Tab-separated table of C-alpha atoms in Angstrom:
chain	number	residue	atom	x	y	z
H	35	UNK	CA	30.383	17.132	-13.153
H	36	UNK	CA	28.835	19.793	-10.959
H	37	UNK	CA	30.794	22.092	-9.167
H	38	UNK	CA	31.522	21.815	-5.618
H	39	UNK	CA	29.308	25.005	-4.949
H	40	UNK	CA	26.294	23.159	-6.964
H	41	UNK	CA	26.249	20.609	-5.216
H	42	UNK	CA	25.959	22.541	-1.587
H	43	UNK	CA	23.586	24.734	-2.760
H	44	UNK	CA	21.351	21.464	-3.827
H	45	UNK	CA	21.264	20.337	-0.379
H	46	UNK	CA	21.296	23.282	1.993
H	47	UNK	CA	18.650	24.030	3.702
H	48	UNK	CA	15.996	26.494	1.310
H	49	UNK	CA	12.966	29.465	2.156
H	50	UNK	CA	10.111	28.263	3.885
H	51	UNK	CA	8.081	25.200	1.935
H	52	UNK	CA	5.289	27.379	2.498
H	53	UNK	CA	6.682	29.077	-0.498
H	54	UNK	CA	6.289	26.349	-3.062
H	55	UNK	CA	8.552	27.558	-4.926
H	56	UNK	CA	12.093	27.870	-6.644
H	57	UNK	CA	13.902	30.244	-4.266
H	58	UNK	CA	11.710	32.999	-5.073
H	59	UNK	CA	10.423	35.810	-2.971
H	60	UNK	CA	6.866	37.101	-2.910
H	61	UNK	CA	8.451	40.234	-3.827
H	62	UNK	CA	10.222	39.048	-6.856
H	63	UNK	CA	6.911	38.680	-9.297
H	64	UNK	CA	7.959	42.368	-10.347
H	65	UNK	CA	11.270	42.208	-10.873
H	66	UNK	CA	12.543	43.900	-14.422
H	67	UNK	CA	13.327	41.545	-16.822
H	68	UNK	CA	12.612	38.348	-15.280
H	69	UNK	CA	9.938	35.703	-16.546
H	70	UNK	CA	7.951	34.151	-14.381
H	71	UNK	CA	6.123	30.322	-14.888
H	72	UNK	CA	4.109	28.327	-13.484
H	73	UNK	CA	5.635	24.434	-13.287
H	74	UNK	CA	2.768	21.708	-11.699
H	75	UNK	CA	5.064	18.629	-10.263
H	76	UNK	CA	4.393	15.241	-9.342
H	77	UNK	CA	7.653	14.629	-8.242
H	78	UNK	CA	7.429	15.714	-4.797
H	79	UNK	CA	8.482	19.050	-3.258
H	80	UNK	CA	11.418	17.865	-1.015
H	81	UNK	CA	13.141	16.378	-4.388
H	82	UNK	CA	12.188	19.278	-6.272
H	83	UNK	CA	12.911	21.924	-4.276
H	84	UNK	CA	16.814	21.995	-4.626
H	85	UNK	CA	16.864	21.143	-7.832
H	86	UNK	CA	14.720	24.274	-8.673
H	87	UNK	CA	16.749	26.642	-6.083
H	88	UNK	CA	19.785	25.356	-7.906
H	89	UNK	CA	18.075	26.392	-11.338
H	90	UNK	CA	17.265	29.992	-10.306
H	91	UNK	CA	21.074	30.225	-9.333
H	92	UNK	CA	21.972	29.547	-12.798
H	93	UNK	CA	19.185	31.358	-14.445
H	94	UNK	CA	18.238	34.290	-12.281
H	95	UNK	CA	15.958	35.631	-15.452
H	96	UNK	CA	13.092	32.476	-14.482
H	97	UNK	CA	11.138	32.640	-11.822
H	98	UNK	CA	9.606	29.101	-11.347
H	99	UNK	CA	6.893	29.065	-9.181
H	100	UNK	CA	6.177	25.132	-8.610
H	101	UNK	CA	2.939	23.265	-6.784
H	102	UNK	CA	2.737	19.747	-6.588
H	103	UNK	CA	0.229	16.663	-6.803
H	104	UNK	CA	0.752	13.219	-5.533
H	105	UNK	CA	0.857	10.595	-8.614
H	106	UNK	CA	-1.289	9.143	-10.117
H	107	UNK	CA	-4.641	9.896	-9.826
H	108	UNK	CA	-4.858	12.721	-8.007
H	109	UNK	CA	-2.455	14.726	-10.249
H	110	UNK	CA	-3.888	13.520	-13.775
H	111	UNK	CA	-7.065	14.716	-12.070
H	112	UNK	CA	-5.465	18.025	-10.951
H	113	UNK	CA	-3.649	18.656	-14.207
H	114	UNK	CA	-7.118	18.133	-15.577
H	115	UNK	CA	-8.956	20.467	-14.103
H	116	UNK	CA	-6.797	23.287	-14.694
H	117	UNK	CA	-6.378	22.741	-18.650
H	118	UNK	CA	-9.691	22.840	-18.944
H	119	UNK	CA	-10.697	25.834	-16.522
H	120	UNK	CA	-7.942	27.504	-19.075
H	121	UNK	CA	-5.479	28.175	-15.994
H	122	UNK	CA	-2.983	25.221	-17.386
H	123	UNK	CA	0.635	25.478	-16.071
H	124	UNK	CA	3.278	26.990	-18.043
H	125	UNK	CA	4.874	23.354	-17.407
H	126	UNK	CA	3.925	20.452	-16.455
H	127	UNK	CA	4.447	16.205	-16.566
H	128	UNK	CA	2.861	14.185	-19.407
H	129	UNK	CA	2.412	10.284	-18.532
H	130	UNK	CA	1.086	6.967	-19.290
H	131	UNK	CA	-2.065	8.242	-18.145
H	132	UNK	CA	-3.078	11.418	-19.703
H	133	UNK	CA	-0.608	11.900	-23.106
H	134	UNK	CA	-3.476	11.102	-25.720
H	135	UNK	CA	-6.067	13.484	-24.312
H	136	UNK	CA	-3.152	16.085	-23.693
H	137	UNK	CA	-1.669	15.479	-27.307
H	138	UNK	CA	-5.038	15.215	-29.547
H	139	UNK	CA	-6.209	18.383	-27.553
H	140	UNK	CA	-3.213	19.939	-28.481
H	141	UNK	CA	-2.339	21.076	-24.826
H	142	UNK	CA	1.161	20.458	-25.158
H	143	UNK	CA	3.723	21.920	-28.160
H	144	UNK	CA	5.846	19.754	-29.988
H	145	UNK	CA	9.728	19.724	-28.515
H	146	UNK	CA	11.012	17.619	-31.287
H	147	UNK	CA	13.504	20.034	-32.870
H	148	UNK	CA	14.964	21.334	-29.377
H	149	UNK	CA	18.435	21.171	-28.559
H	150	UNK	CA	17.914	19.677	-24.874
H	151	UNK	CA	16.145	16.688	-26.740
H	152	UNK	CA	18.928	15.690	-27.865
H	153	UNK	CA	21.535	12.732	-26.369
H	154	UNK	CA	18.093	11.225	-24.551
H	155	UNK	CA	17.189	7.608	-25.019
H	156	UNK	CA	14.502	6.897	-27.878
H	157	UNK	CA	12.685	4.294	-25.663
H	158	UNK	CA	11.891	7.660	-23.924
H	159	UNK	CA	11.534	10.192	-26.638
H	160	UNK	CA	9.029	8.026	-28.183
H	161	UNK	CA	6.706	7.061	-25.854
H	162	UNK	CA	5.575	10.776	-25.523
H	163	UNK	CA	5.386	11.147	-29.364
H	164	UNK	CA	3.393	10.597	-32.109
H	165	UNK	CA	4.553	11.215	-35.801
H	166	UNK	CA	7.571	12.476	-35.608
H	167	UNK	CA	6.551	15.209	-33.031
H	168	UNK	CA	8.094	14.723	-29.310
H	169	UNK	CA	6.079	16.172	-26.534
H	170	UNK	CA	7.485	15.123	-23.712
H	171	UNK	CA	11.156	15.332	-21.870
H	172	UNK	CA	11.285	12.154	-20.602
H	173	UNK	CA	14.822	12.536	-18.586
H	174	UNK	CA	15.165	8.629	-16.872
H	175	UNK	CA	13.401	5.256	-17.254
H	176	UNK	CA	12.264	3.138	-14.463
H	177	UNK	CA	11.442	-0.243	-13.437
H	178	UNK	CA	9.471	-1.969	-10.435
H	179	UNK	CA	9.585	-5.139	-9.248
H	180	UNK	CA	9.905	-7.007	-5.785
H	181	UNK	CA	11.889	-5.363	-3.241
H	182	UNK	CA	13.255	-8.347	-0.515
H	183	UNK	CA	14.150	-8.823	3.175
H	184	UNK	CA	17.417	-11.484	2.167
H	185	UNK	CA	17.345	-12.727	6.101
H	186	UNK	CA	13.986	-13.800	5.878
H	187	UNK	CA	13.895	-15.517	3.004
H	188	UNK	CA	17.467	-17.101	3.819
H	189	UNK	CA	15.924	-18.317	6.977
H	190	UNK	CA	13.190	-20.457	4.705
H	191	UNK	CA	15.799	-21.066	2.146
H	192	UNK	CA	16.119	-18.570	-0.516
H	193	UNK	CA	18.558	-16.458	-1.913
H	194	UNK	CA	16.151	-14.619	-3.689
H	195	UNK	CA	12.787	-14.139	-5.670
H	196	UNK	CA	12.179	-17.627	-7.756
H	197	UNK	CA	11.821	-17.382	-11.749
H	198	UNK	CA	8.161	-18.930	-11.465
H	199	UNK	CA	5.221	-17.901	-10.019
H	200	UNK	CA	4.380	-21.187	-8.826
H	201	UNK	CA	7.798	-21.424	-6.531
H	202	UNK	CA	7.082	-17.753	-5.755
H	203	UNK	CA	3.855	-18.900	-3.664
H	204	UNK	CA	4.910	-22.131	-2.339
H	205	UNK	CA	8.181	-19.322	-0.633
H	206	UNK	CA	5.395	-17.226	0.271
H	207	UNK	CA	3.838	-20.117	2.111
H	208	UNK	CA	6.897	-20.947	3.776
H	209	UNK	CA	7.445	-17.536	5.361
H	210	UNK	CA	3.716	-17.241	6.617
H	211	UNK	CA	4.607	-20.566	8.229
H	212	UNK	CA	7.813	-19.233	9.839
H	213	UNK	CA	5.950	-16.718	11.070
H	214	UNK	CA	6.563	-13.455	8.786
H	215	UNK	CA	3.938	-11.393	6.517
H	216	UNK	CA	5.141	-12.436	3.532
H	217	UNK	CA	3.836	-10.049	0.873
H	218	UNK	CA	2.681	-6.935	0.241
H	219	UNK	CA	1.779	-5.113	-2.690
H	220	UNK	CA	-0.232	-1.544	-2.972
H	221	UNK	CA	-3.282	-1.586	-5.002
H	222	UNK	CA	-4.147	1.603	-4.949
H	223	UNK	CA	-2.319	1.459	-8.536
H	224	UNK	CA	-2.543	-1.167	-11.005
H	225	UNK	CA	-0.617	-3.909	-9.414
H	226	UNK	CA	2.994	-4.078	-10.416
H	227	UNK	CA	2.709	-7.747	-10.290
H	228	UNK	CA	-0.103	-7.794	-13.003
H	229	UNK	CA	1.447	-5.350	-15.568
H	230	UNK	CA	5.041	-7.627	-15.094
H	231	UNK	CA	3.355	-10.712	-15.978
H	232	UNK	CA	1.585	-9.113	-19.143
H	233	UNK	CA	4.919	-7.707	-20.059
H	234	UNK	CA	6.086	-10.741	-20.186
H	235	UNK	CA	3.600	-12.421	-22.658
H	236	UNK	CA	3.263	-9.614	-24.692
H	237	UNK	CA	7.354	-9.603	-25.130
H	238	UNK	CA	6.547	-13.210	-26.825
H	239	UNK	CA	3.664	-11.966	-28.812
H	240	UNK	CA	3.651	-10.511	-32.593
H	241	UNK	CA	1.089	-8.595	-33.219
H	242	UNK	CA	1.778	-7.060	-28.876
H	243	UNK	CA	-1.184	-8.091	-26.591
H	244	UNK	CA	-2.425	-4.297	-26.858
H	245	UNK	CA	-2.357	-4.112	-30.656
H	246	UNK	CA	-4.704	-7.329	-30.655
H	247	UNK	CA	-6.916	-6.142	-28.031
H	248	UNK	CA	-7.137	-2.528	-29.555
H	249	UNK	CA	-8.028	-3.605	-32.809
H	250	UNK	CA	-10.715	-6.093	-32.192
H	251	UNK	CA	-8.632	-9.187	-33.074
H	252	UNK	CA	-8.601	-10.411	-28.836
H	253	UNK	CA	-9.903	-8.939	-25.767
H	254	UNK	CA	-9.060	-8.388	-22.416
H	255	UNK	CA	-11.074	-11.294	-21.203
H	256	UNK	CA	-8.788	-13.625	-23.993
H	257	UNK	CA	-5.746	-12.124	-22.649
H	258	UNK	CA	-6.026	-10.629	-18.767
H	259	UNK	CA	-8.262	-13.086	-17.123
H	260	UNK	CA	-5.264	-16.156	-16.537
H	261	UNK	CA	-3.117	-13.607	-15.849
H	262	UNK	CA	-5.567	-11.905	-12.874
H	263	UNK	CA	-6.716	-15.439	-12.083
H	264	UNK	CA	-3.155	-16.280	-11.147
H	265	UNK	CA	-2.134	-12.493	-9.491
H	266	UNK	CA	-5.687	-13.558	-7.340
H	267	UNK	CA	-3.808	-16.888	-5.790
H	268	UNK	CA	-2.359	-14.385	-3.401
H	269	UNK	CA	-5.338	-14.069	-1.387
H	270	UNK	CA	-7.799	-17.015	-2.253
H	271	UNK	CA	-5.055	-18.989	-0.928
H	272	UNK	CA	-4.896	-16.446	2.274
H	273	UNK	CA	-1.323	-15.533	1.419
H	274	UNK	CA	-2.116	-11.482	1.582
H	275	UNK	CA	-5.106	-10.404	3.558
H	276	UNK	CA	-7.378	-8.358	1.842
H	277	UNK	CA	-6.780	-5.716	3.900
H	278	UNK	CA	-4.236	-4.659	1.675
H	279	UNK	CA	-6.895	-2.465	-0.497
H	280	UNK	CA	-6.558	0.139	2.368
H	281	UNK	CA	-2.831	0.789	2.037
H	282	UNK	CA	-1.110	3.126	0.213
H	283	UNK	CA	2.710	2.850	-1.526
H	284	UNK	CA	4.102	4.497	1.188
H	285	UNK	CA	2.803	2.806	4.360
H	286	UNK	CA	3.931	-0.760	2.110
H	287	UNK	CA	7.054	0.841	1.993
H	288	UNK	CA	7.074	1.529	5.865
H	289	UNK	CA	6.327	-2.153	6.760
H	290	UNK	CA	8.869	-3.257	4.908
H	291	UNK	CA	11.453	-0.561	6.232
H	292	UNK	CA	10.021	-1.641	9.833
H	293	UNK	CA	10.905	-5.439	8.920
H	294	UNK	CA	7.540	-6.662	9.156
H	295	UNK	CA	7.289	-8.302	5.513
H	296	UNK	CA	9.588	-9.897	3.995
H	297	UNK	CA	8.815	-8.659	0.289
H	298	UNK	CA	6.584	-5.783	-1.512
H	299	UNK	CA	6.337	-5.020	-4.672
H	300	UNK	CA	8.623	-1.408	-5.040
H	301	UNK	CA	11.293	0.919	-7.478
H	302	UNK	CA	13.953	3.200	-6.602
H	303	UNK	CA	11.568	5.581	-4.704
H	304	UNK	CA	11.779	3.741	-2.281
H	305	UNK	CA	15.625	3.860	-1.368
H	306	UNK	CA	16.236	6.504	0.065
H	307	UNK	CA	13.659	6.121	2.715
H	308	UNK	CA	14.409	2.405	3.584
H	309	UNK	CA	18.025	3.155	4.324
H	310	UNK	CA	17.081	6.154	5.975
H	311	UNK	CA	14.726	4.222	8.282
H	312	UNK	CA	16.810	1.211	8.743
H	313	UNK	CA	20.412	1.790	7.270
H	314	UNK	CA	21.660	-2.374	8.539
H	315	UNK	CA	18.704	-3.562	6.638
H	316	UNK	CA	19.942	-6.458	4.135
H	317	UNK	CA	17.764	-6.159	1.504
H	318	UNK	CA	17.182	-6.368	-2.473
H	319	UNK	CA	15.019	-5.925	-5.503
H	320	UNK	CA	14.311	-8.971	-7.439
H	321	UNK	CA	12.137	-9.126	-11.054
H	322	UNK	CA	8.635	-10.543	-10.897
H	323	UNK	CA	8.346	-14.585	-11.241
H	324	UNK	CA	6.971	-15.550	-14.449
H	325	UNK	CA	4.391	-17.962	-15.409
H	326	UNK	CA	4.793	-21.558	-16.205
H	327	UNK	CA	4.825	-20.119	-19.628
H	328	UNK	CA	6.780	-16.767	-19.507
H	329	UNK	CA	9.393	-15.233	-17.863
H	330	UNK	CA	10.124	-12.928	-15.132
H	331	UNK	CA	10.031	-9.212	-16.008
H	332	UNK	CA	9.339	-6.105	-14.497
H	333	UNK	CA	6.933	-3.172	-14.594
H	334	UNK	CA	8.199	0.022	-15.638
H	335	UNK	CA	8.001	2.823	-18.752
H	336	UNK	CA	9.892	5.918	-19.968
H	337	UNK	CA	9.386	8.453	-16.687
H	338	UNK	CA	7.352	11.011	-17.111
H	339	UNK	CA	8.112	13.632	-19.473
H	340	UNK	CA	8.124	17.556	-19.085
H	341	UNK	CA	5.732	19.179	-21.187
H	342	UNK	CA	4.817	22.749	-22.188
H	343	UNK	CA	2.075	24.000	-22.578
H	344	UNK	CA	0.549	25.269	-25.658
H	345	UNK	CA	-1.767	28.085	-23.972
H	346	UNK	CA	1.360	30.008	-22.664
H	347	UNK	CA	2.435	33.127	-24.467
H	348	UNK	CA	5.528	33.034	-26.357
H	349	UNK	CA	7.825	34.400	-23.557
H	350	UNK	CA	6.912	31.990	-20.800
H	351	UNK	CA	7.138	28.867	-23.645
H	352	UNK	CA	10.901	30.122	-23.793
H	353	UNK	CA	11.266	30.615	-20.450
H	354	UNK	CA	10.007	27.085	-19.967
H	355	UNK	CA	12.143	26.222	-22.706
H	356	UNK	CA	14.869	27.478	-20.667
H	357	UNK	CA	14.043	25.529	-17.698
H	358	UNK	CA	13.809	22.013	-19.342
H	359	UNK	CA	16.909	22.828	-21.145
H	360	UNK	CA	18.759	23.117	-17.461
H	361	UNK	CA	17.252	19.669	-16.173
H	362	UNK	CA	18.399	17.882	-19.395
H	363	UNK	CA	21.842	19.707	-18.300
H	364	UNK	CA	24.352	17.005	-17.037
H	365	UNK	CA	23.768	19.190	-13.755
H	366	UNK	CA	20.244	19.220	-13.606
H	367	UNK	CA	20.242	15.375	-14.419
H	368	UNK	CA	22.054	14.546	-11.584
H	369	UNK	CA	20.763	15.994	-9.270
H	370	UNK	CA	17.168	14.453	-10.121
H	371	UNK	CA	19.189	11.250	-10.005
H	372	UNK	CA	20.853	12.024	-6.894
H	373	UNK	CA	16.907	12.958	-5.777
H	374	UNK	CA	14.782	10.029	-6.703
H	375	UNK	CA	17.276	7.172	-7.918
H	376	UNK	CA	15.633	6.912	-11.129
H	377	UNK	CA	17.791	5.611	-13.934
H	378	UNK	CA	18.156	8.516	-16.324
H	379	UNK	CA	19.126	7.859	-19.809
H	380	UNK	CA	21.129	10.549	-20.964
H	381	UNK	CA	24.091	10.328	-23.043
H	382	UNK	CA	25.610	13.477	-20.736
H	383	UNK	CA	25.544	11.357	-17.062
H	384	UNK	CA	25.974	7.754	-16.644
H	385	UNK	CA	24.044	7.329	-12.762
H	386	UNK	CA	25.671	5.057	-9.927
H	387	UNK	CA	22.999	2.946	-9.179
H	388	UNK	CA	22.284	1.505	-6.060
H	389	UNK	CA	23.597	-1.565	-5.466
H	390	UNK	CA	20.017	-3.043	-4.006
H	391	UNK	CA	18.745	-2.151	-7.311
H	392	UNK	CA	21.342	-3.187	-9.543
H	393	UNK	CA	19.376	-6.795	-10.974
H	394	UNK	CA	16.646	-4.022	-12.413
H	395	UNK	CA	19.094	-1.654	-13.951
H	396	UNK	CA	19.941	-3.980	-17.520
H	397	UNK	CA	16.221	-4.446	-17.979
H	398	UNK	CA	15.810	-1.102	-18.044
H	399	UNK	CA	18.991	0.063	-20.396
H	400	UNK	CA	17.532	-2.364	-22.740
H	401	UNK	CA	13.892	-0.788	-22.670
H	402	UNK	CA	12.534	-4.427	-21.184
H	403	UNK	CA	9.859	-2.692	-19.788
H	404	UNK	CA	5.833	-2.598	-19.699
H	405	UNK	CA	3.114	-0.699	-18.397
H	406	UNK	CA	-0.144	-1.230	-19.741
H	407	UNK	CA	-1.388	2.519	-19.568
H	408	UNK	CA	1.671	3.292	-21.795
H	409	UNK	CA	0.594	0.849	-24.618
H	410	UNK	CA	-3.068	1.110	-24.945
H	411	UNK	CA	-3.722	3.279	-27.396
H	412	UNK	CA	-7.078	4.996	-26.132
H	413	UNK	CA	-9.143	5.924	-23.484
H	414	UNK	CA	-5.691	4.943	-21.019
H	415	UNK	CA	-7.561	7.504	-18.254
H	416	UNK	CA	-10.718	5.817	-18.189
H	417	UNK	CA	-9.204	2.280	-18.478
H	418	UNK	CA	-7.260	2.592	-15.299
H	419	UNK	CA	-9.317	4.195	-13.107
H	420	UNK	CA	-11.910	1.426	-14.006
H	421	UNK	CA	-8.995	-1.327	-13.468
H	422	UNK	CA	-7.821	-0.365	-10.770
H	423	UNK	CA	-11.952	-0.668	-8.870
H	424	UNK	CA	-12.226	-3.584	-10.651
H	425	UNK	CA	-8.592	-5.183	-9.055
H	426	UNK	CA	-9.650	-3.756	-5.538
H	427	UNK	CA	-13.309	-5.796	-5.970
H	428	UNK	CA	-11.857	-8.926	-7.077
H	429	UNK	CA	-9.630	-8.926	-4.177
H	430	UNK	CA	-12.280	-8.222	-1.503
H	431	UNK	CA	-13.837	-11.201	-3.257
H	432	UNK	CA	-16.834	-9.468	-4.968
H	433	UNK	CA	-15.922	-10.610	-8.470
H	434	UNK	CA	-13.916	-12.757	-10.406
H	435	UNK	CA	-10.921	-12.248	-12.471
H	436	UNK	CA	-13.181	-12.768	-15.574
H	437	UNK	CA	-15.557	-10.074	-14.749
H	438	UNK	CA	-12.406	-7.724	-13.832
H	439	UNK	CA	-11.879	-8.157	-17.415
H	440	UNK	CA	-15.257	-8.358	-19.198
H	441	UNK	CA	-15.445	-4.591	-17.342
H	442	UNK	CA	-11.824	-3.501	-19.441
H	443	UNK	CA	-13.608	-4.469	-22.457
H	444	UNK	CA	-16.720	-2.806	-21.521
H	445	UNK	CA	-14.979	0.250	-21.318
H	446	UNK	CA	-13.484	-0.033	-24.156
H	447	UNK	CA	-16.287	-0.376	-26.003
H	448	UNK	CA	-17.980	2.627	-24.460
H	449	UNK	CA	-20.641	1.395	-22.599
């Protein structure tokens, strides 16, 4: 476990955030014999930044000079933009979102024979991979579901979310009756409600949902439109106003802090800052109903992995090498635990999970996970940005959930 001292220096107060960076001076870029690299993060800077500082203690020769974009968009974009212009960062995160363009442009070098790659979970090792080549440190797993005022549903008679989706709305019902908001869910992502409900029928399906679709055999109007049509009950039976379009994750996650909704659809980011903002809150996360059908499940993948980048010269690739080593330390691992509750899977540091989120954590041990943009198998940028317009028009009552999917296949098919 990490020392006594460690653990201080990963909380105390650091240099100015101005700085961006891991404890590192502006004078420092030419001091002998240290290596300095560039690290783009979309984890954000107040759960990076002691983990970094605590990093330079331990290896003085990196310098790790760290920016940061907000997930998802707006860093894939980011990330982007800088591999092509040919300024890439020495490292940065590979996701659901961008690892085929970043892997068949051969952006990002092949980890697969490094030592720190070792002892972490295979769900996670191969998601960023691809023949036997790993490209991505992929430290911690994570799962969302519904997060849950247990007051206000006790006071319509739950003890928690129902298995179906039907019961789930007729609960939902009740607690706009009594008088509460009772759902929220940010769609400035693909909903997590949507990608927990096709996790669940592709979990039943042999070939999966996305090999079908991929190779021609289905499509995403055969498989996604009952699946949107019944996500789309929400507000065409004026359950969630469609309103919701405008909010972000966070301000979803400040409603419910604030106790005005009684559920929202959430993961361990948000723990921290609900028991920061209301500590006596009795809450808990619950798994997504399922369909008459299915089953409930949960959205979630492998976290994003750590990737280096192939452009960099040989010294800042093992400087960088250096670096990921350190966060797959049992150190460095728990403090990005202690950081962001995620769940990491390491054989080195078995996390104490929250209790609110304890009902997720098996799900996610046993890889009982999906995310769509994880398991299609092409153009997994272009499909989600045009999923997630498509989503935001269907709920604002411009098209159906038919059309939401005719578009997916559109895409698909290049047009």
């Amino acid at each position: 476990m990490k020392s006594r001292a460690l653990r201080a220096l990963a909380f105390a107060a650091g240099a100015s955030l101005t700085l961006a960076m891991a404890g590192c001076s502006a004078g420092s870029a030419n001091d002998e014999g240290v290596t300095k690299i560039s690290f783009l993060s979309w984890t954000g800077q107040e759960q990076m930044k002691p983990i970094l500082e605590a990093f330079h203690e331990e290896h003085p020769e990196v310098k790790v000079e760290a920016s940061y974009s907000p997930p998802v968009a707006e860093y894939i974009q980011t990330l982007q933009t800088r591999v092509l212009s040919g300024t890439a960062p020495d490292v940065f995160v590979i996701a659901a979102e961008n690892k085929t363009n970043l892997i068949d442009s051969g952006a990002v070098i092949d980890l697969a024979d490094e030592p720190f790659m070792e002892g972490v979970q295979e769900f996670n090792l191969d998601t960023y991979g691809r023949d036997g080549a790993r490209y991505g440190l992929s430290l911690s797993s994570w799962a969302a579901g519904y997060a849950y005022n247990k007051d206000m549903l006790a006071e319509v008679g739950y003890d928690g979310i129902p298995e179906t989706w039907d019961e789930f709305l007729k609960m939902l019902k009740a607690l706009k009756d009594a008088g509460h908001t009772p759902f929220l869910e940010s769609v400035d992502q693909l909903p997590t409600t949507v990608s927990a409900m096709l996790g669940a029928k592709t979990s039943e399906m042999d070939p999966s949902l996305d090999e079908q679709i991929f190779s021609g055999d289905s499509s995403f109007v055969d498989e996604w439109t009952p699946i949107l049509e019944e996500y789309n009950k929400l507000f065409t039976e004026d359950l969630v106003s469609a309103d919701v379009v405008a909010l972000d994750g966070d301000q979803v996650r400040d409603e419910f802090a604030n106790e005005r909704v009684a559920i929202i659809n959430a993961g361990p980011w948000i723990i921290n800052a609900v028991e920061e903002a209301n500590p006596e809150m009795n809450w808990s996360f619950g798994q997504v109903p399922g369909l008459a059908d299915g089953k409930p499940y949960q959205a979630g993948a492998a976290a994003p992995g750590y990737a280096i980048s192939a452009k960099s010269d040989k010294a800042k690739q093992e400087a960088a090498k250096t670096f990921l080593g350190w966060l797959a330390s049992e150190d460095g691992v728990e403090m990005f635990h202690e950081a962001t509750n995620d769940v990491t899977v390491t054989e080195n540091f078995q996390p104490e999970v929250n209790p609110v989120f304890e009902p997720m954590v098996e799900p996610i041990r046993e890889g009982e996970l999906y995310l769509p943009m994880i398991s299609w198998q092409r153009k997994e940028d272009l499909l989600n940005v045009e999923v997630v317009a498509q989503i935001q028009r269907m709920i604002q009552g411009q098209i159906s959930a038919e059309e939401v999917a005719a578009a997916l296949d559109a895409k698909l098919a290049g047009s």
